JSON list of C-alpha atoms in Angstrom, two decimals:
[
{"chain": "H", "resi": 28, "resn": "MET", "atom": "CA", "xyz": [-50.91, -33.26, 35.61]},
{"chain": "H", "resi": 29, "resn": "GLN", "atom": "CA", "xyz": [-49.24, -31.36, 37.91]},
{"chain": "H", "resi": 30, "resn": "CYS", "atom": "CA", "xyz": [-46.53, -28.63, 37.03]},
{"chain": "H", "resi": 31, "resn": "GLY", "atom": "CA", "xyz": [-46.31, -24.73, 37.79]},
{"chain": "H", "resi": 32, "resn": "PRO", "atom": "CA", "xyz": [-46.38, -21.30, 35.68]},
{"chain": "H", "resi": 33, "resn": "HIS", "atom": "CA", "xyz": [-42.73, -22.08, 34.38]},
{"chain": "H", "resi": 34, "resn": "GLU", "atom": "CA", "xyz": [-42.95, -25.70, 33.10]},
{"chain": "H", "resi": 35, "resn": "PHE", "atom": "CA", "xyz": [-46.55, -24.80, 31.08]},
{"chain": "H", "resi": 36, "resn": "ILE", "atom": "CA", "xyz": [-43.98, -21.41, 29.41]},
{"chain": "H", "resi": 37, "resn": "GLU", "atom": "CA", "xyz": [-41.52, -24.07, 28.62]},
{"chain": "H", "resi": 38, "resn": "ARG", "atom": "CA", "xyz": [-44.21, -26.43, 27.15]},
{"chain": "H", "resi": 39, "resn": "GLY", "atom": "CA", "xyz": [-45.65, -23.59, 25.24]},
{"chain": "H", "resi": 40, "resn": "ASP", "atom": "CA", "xyz": [-48.64, -23.56, 26.76]},
{"chain": "H", "resi": 41, "resn": "SER", "atom": "CA", "xyz": [-51.09, -19.76, 27.09]},
{"chain": "H", "resi": 42, "resn": "SER", "atom": "CA", "xyz": [-51.19, -19.04, 30.41]},
{"chain": "H", "resi": 43, "resn": "ARG", "atom": "CA", "xyz": [-52.78, -16.23, 33.07]},
{"chain": "H", "resi": 44, "resn": "PHE", "atom": "CA", "xyz": [-51.49, -13.83, 35.78]},
{"chain": "H", "resi": 45, "resn": "CYS", "atom": "CA", "xyz": [-54.20, -11.41, 37.34]},
{"chain": "H", "resi": 46, "resn": "GLY", "atom": "CA", "xyz": [-55.11, -10.03, 40.55]},
{"chain": "H", "resi": 47, "resn": "ALA", "atom": "CA", "xyz": [-57.90, -11.71, 41.95]},
{"chain": "H", "resi": 48, "resn": "SER", "atom": "CA", "xyz": [-59.67, -7.93, 42.27]},
{"chain": "H", "resi": 49, "resn": "THR", "atom": "CA", "xyz": [-58.92, -8.14, 38.09]},
{"chain": "H", "resi": 50, "resn": "LEU", "atom": "CA", "xyz": [-61.18, -11.37, 38.50]},
{"chain": "H", "resi": 51, "resn": "PHE", "atom": "CA", "xyz": [-63.90, -9.90, 41.05]},
{"chain": "H", "resi": 52, "resn": "GLY", "atom": "CA", "xyz": [-64.75, -7.17, 38.18]},
{"chain": "H", "resi": 53, "resn": "HIS", "atom": "CA", "xyz": [-66.65, -9.21, 36.11]},
{"chain": "H", "resi": 54, "resn": "GLN", "atom": "CA", "xyz": [-70.13, -9.36, 37.22]},
{"chain": "H", "resi": 55, "resn": "ASP", "atom": "CA", "xyz": [-73.36, -10.35, 35.81]},
{"chain": "H", "resi": 56, "resn": "LEU", "atom": "CA", "xyz": [-73.84, -11.41, 32.18]},
{"chain": "H", "resi": 57, "resn": "ALA", "atom": "CA", "xyz": [-70.02, -10.42, 31.60]},
{"chain": "H", "resi": 58, "resn": "LEU", "atom": "CA", "xyz": [-68.51, -13.49, 33.16]},
{"chain": "H", "resi": 59, "resn": "ALA", "atom": "CA", "xyz": [-69.67, -16.06, 30.99]},
{"chain": "H", "resi": 60, "resn": "ALA", "atom": "CA", "xyz": [-67.89, -14.70, 28.56]},
{"chain": "H", "resi": 61, "resn": "ALA", "atom": "CA", "xyz": [-65.03, -13.52, 30.78]},
{"chain": "H", "resi": 62, "resn": "ILE", "atom": "CA", "xyz": [-64.67, -17.52, 31.75]},
{"chain": "H", "resi": 63, "resn": "GLN", "atom": "CA", "xyz": [-65.25, -18.43, 28.14]},
{"chain": "H", "resi": 64, "resn": "LYS", "atom": "CA", "xyz": [-62.49, -15.72, 27.42]},
{"chain": "H", "resi": 65, "resn": "LEU", "atom": "CA", "xyz": [-60.22, -16.97, 30.28]},
{"chain": "H", "resi": 66, "resn": "ASP", "atom": "CA", "xyz": [-60.53, -20.42, 29.71]},
{"chain": "H", "resi": 67, "resn": "LYS", "atom": "CA", "xyz": [-58.03, -20.11, 26.51]},
{"chain": "H", "resi": 68, "resn": "CYS", "atom": "CA", "xyz": [-55.30, -20.51, 29.04]},
{"chain": "H", "resi": 69, "resn": "HIS", "atom": "CA", "xyz": [-53.20, -23.31, 29.52]},
{"chain": "H", "resi": 70, "resn": "LEU", "atom": "CA", "xyz": [-52.71, -21.96, 33.34]},
{"chain": "H", "resi": 71, "resn": "LEU", "atom": "CA", "xyz": [-55.02, -19.24, 35.13]},
{"chain": "H", "resi": 72, "resn": "ILE", "atom": "CA", "xyz": [-52.72, -17.93, 37.54]},
{"chain": "H", "resi": 73, "resn": "LEU", "atom": "CA", "xyz": [-54.79, -15.36, 40.40]},
{"chain": "H", "resi": 74, "resn": "ASP", "atom": "CA", "xyz": [-53.00, -13.60, 42.80]},
{"chain": "H", "resi": 75, "resn": "ASP", "atom": "CA", "xyz": [-54.47, -12.05, 46.65]},
{"chain": "H", "resi": 76, "resn": "LEU", "atom": "CA", "xyz": [-57.44, -13.99, 46.76]},
{"chain": "H", "resi": 77, "resn": "THR", "atom": "CA", "xyz": [-58.23, -13.84, 50.08]},
{"chain": "H", "resi": 78, "resn": "TYR", "atom": "CA", "xyz": [-56.38, -10.32, 50.55]},
{"chain": "H", "resi": 79, "resn": "LEU", "atom": "CA", "xyz": [-59.71, -8.78, 50.59]},
{"chain": "H", "resi": 80, "resn": "SER", "atom": "CA", "xyz": [-63.59, -9.82, 51.57]},
{"chain": "H", "resi": 81, "resn": "LYS", "atom": "CA", "xyz": [-65.21, -11.45, 49.32]},
{"chain": "H", "resi": 82, "resn": "THR", "atom": "CA", "xyz": [-69.43, -9.66, 49.20]},
{"chain": "H", "resi": 83, "resn": "ARG", "atom": "CA", "xyz": [-71.80, -12.47, 47.57]},
{"chain": "H", "resi": 84, "resn": "ALA", "atom": "CA", "xyz": [-71.26, -11.64, 43.76]},
{"chain": "H", "resi": 85, "resn": "GLU", "atom": "CA", "xyz": [-67.95, -11.98, 44.36]},
{"chain": "H", "resi": 86, "resn": "ILE", "atom": "CA", "xyz": [-67.31, -15.19, 45.68]},
{"chain": "H", "resi": 87, "resn": "SER", "atom": "CA", "xyz": [-70.26, -16.50, 43.10]},
{"chain": "H", "resi": 88, "resn": "VAL", "atom": "CA", "xyz": [-68.13, -15.42, 40.14]},
{"chain": "H", "resi": 89, "resn": "LEU", "atom": "CA", "xyz": [-65.26, -17.19, 42.37]},
{"chain": "H", "resi": 90, "resn": "PHE", "atom": "CA", "xyz": [-67.55, -20.42, 42.03]},
{"chain": "H", "resi": 91, "resn": "GLU", "atom": "CA", "xyz": [-68.34, -20.06, 38.39]},
{"chain": "H", "resi": 92, "resn": "LEU", "atom": "CA", "xyz": [-64.35, -19.16, 37.37]},
{"chain": "H", "resi": 93, "resn": "VAL", "atom": "CA", "xyz": [-63.26, -22.38, 39.56]},
{"chain": "H", "resi": 94, "resn": "ALA", "atom": "CA", "xyz": [-65.94, -24.97, 38.52]},
{"chain": "H", "resi": 95, "resn": "ALA", "atom": "CA", "xyz": [-65.95, -24.25, 34.95]},
{"chain": "H", "resi": 96, "resn": "ARG", "atom": "CA", "xyz": [-62.15, -24.11, 35.31]},
{"chain": "H", "resi": 97, "resn": "TYR", "atom": "CA", "xyz": [-62.80, -28.04, 37.64]},
{"chain": "H", "resi": 98, "resn": "GLU", "atom": "CA", "xyz": [-60.51, -30.91, 36.27]},
{"chain": "H", "resi": 99, "resn": "ARG", "atom": "CA", "xyz": [-59.97, -29.16, 33.14]},
{"chain": "H", "resi": 100, "resn": "ARG", "atom": "CA", "xyz": [-57.50, -26.41, 33.06]},
{"chain": "H", "resi": 101, "resn": "GLY", "atom": "CA", "xyz": [-54.77, -25.09, 35.49]},
{"chain": "H", "resi": 102, "resn": "LEU", "atom": "CA", "xyz": [-55.69, -23.26, 38.01]},
{"chain": "H", "resi": 103, "resn": "MET", "atom": "CA", "xyz": [-52.73, -21.42, 40.24]},
{"chain": "H", "resi": 104, "resn": "ILE", "atom": "CA", "xyz": [-54.30, -19.35, 43.67]},
{"chain": "H", "resi": 105, "resn": "THR", "atom": "CA", "xyz": [-52.00, -17.08, 45.89]},
{"chain": "H", "resi": 106, "resn": "ALA", "atom": "CA", "xyz": [-53.72, -16.34, 48.46]},
{"chain": "H", "resi": 107, "resn": "ASN", "atom": "CA", "xyz": [-53.13, -15.35, 52.20]},
{"chain": "H", "resi": 108, "resn": "GLN", "atom": "CA", "xyz": [-55.81, -16.52, 54.24]},
{"chain": "H", "resi": 109, "resn": "LEU", "atom": "CA", "xyz": [-55.60, -20.73, 55.72]},
{"chain": "H", "resi": 110, "resn": "PHE", "atom": "CA", "xyz": [-58.39, -22.18, 54.15]},
{"chain": "H", "resi": 111, "resn": "GLY", "atom": "CA", "xyz": [-59.56, -22.46, 57.86]},
{"chain": "H", "resi": 112, "resn": "ASP", "atom": "CA", "xyz": [-59.89, -18.68, 58.19]},
{"chain": "H", "resi": 113, "resn": "TRP", "atom": "CA", "xyz": [-61.77, -18.52, 54.32]},
{"chain": "H", "resi": 114, "resn": "ASP", "atom": "CA", "xyz": [-65.28, -18.45, 56.70]},
{"chain": "H", "resi": 115, "resn": "LYS", "atom": "CA", "xyz": [-63.67, -14.15, 57.58]},
{"chain": "H", "resi": 116, "resn": "VAL", "atom": "CA", "xyz": [-63.26, -13.46, 54.28]},
{"chain": "H", "resi": 117, "resn": "PHE", "atom": "CA", "xyz": [-66.42, -15.07, 52.08]},
{"chain": "H", "resi": 118, "resn": "PRO", "atom": "CA", "xyz": [-69.41, -14.49, 54.04]},
{"chain": "H", "resi": 119, "resn": "ASP", "atom": "CA", "xyz": [-71.00, -17.04, 52.14]},
{"chain": "H", "resi": 120, "resn": "LYS", "atom": "CA", "xyz": [-69.33, -20.52, 53.93]},
{"chain": "H", "resi": 121, "resn": "ALA", "atom": "CA", "xyz": [-71.44, -23.15, 51.96]},
{"chain": "H", "resi": 122, "resn": "MET", "atom": "CA", "xyz": [-69.35, -21.52, 48.66]},
{"chain": "H", "resi": 123, "resn": "ALA", "atom": "CA", "xyz": [-66.29, -21.03, 50.11]},
{"chain": "H", "resi": 124, "resn": "ILE", "atom": "CA", "xyz": [-66.38, -24.64, 51.85]},
{"chain": "H", "resi": 125, "resn": "ALA", "atom": "CA", "xyz": [-67.81, -26.26, 47.85]},
{"chain": "H", "resi": 126, "resn": "ALA", "atom": "CA", "xyz": [-64.20, -23.91, 46.31]},
{"chain": "H", "resi": 127, "resn": "ILE", "atom": "CA", "xyz": [-62.10, -25.32, 48.58]},
{"chain": "H", "resi": 128, "resn": "ASP", "atom": "CA", "xyz": [-63.55, -28.08, 47.43]},
{"chain": "H", "resi": 129, "resn": "ARG", "atom": "CA", "xyz": [-62.72, -27.89, 43.76]},
{"chain": "H", "resi": 130, "resn": "LEU", "atom": "CA", "xyz": [-59.81, -25.89, 44.68]},
{"chain": "H", "resi": 131, "resn": "VAL", "atom": "CA", "xyz": [-57.68, -28.89, 46.65]},
{"chain": "H", "resi": 132, "resn": "HIS", "atom": "CA", "xyz": [-58.91, -32.15, 44.50]},
{"chain": "H", "resi": 133, "resn": "HIS", "atom": "CA", "xyz": [-55.70, -32.58, 42.99]},
{"chain": "H", "resi": 134, "resn": "SER", "atom": "CA", "xyz": [-53.29, -29.82, 43.58]},
{"chain": "H", "resi": 135, "resn": "VAL", "atom": "CA", "xyz": [-51.24, -29.32, 45.52]},
{"chain": "H", "resi": 136, "resn": "ILE", "atom": "CA", "xyz": [-50.59, -26.96, 48.20]},
{"chain": "H", "resi": 137, "resn": "PHE", "atom": "CA", "xyz": [-47.58, -25.09, 49.09]},
{"chain": "H", "resi": 138, "resn": "GLU", "atom": "CA", "xyz": [-47.79, -23.68, 52.49]},
{"chain": "H", "resi": 139, "resn": "MET", "atom": "CA", "xyz": [-45.31, -20.35, 52.62]},
{"chain": "H", "resi": 140, "resn": "ASN", "atom": "CA", "xyz": [-44.67, -20.26, 57.32]},
{"chain": "H", "resi": 141, "resn": "VAL", "atom": "CA", "xyz": [-42.17, -17.00, 56.10]},
{"chain": "H", "resi": 142, "resn": "VAL", "atom": "CA", "xyz": [-41.93, -13.22, 55.72]},
{"chain": "H", "resi": 143, "resn": "SER", "atom": "CA", "xyz": [-42.34, -11.17, 52.50]},
{"chain": "H", "resi": 144, "resn": "TYR", "atom": "CA", "xyz": [-40.46, -9.94, 50.31]},
{"chain": "H", "resi": 145, "resn": "HIS", "atom": "CA", "xyz": [-42.17, -7.56, 50.55]},
{"chain": "H", "resi": 146, "resn": "ARG", "atom": "CA", "xyz": [-42.55, -7.03, 53.77]},
{"chain": "H", "resi": 147, "resn": "ARG", "atom": "CA", "xyz": [-38.13, -7.64, 54.36]},
{"chain": "H", "resi": 148, "resn": "ALA", "atom": "CA", "xyz": [-37.75, -5.33, 51.90]},
{"chain": "H", "resi": 149, "resn": "ALA", "atom": "CA", "xyz": [-40.02, -2.09, 53.66]},
{"chain": "H", "resi": 150, "resn": "THR", "atom": "CA", "xyz": [-38.13, -2.81, 57.07]},
{"chain": "H", "resi": 151, "resn": "ASN", "atom": "CA", "xyz": [-34.56, -2.84, 54.63]},
{"chain": "H", "resi": 152, "resn": "ARG", "atom": "CA", "xyz": [-36.05, 0.00, 53.57]},
{"chain": "H", "resi": 153, "resn": "ALA", "atom": "CA", "xyz": [-37.44, 1.71, 57.08]},
{"chain": "H", "resi": 154, "resn": "LYS", "atom": "CA", "xyz": [-33.70, 0.32, 59.08]},
{"chain": "H", "resi": 155, "resn": "ALA", "atom": "CA", "xyz": [-31.56, 2.71, 56.09]},
{"chain": "H", "resi": 156, "resn": "ALA", "atom": "CA", "xyz": [-33.84, 5.71, 57.20]},
{"chain": "H", "resi": 157, "resn": "ARG", "atom": "CA", "xyz": [-32.93, 5.71, 60.55]},
{"chain": "H", "resi": 158, "resn": "GLU", "atom": "CA", "xyz": [-28.79, 4.82, 60.40]},
{"chain": "H", "resi": 159, "resn": "PRO", "atom": "CA", "xyz": [-28.59, 6.09, 56.72]},
{"chain": "H", "resi": 160, "resn": "ASP", "atom": "CA", "xyz": [-24.51, 5.61, 57.11]},
{"chain": "H", "resi": 161, "resn": "VAL", "atom": "CA", "xyz": [-25.34, 1.38, 57.30]},
{"chain": "H", "resi": 162, "resn": "PRO", "atom": "CA", "xyz": [-24.73, 0.11, 53.89]},
{"chain": "H", "resi": 163, "resn": "VAL", "atom": "CA", "xyz": [-28.46, -2.55, 54.01]},
{"chain": "H", "resi": 164, "resn": "ALA", "atom": "CA", "xyz": [-27.75, -5.78, 51.56]},
{"chain": "H", "resi": 165, "resn": "PRO", "atom": "CA", "xyz": [-30.62, -6.32, 49.56]},
{"chain": "H", "resi": 166, "resn": "VAL", "atom": "CA", "xyz": [-33.17, -8.54, 49.84]},
{"chain": "H", "resi": 167, "resn": "VAL", "atom": "CA", "xyz": [-32.08, -11.93, 47.59]},
{"chain": "H", "resi": 168, "resn": "THR", "atom": "CA", "xyz": [-34.62, -14.65, 46.81]},
{"chain": "H", "resi": 169, "resn": "GLN", "atom": "CA", "xyz": [-34.98, -18.13, 45.66]},
{"chain": "H", "resi": 170, "resn": "ASP", "atom": "CA", "xyz": [-35.54, -19.27, 42.80]},
{"chain": "H", "resi": 171, "resn": "ALA", "atom": "CA", "xyz": [-37.96, -22.92, 44.15]}
]
């Protein structure tokens, strides 16, 4: 079944949002317990997965999480890199490919080729600072 976070919530399913850096704090023996805890959520949303380069240990954590949730639980990931560029972020290319393989199987991929909300807001603030007498229109986002 394919649905987004709103549908999970409307159905009463549990979901959890966390930054990828939060996930990568769980290594060694705490990993199994963390995965078991996250497994209670029907949908796990990992934000900014490829924002920073990852260590081998962090890739191992990601791979274990993806493998544990594969075909059992929902996983939504935001990333600022195309899959083809993940080898620049992850030092172990084989494990990255295996994780991507599991991520894209049964997936809906949304590629957003737009200027980010944060960049637009920063541009508007900078413009307002340069031209204090000119009103700046607020940034408006569209709900999908």
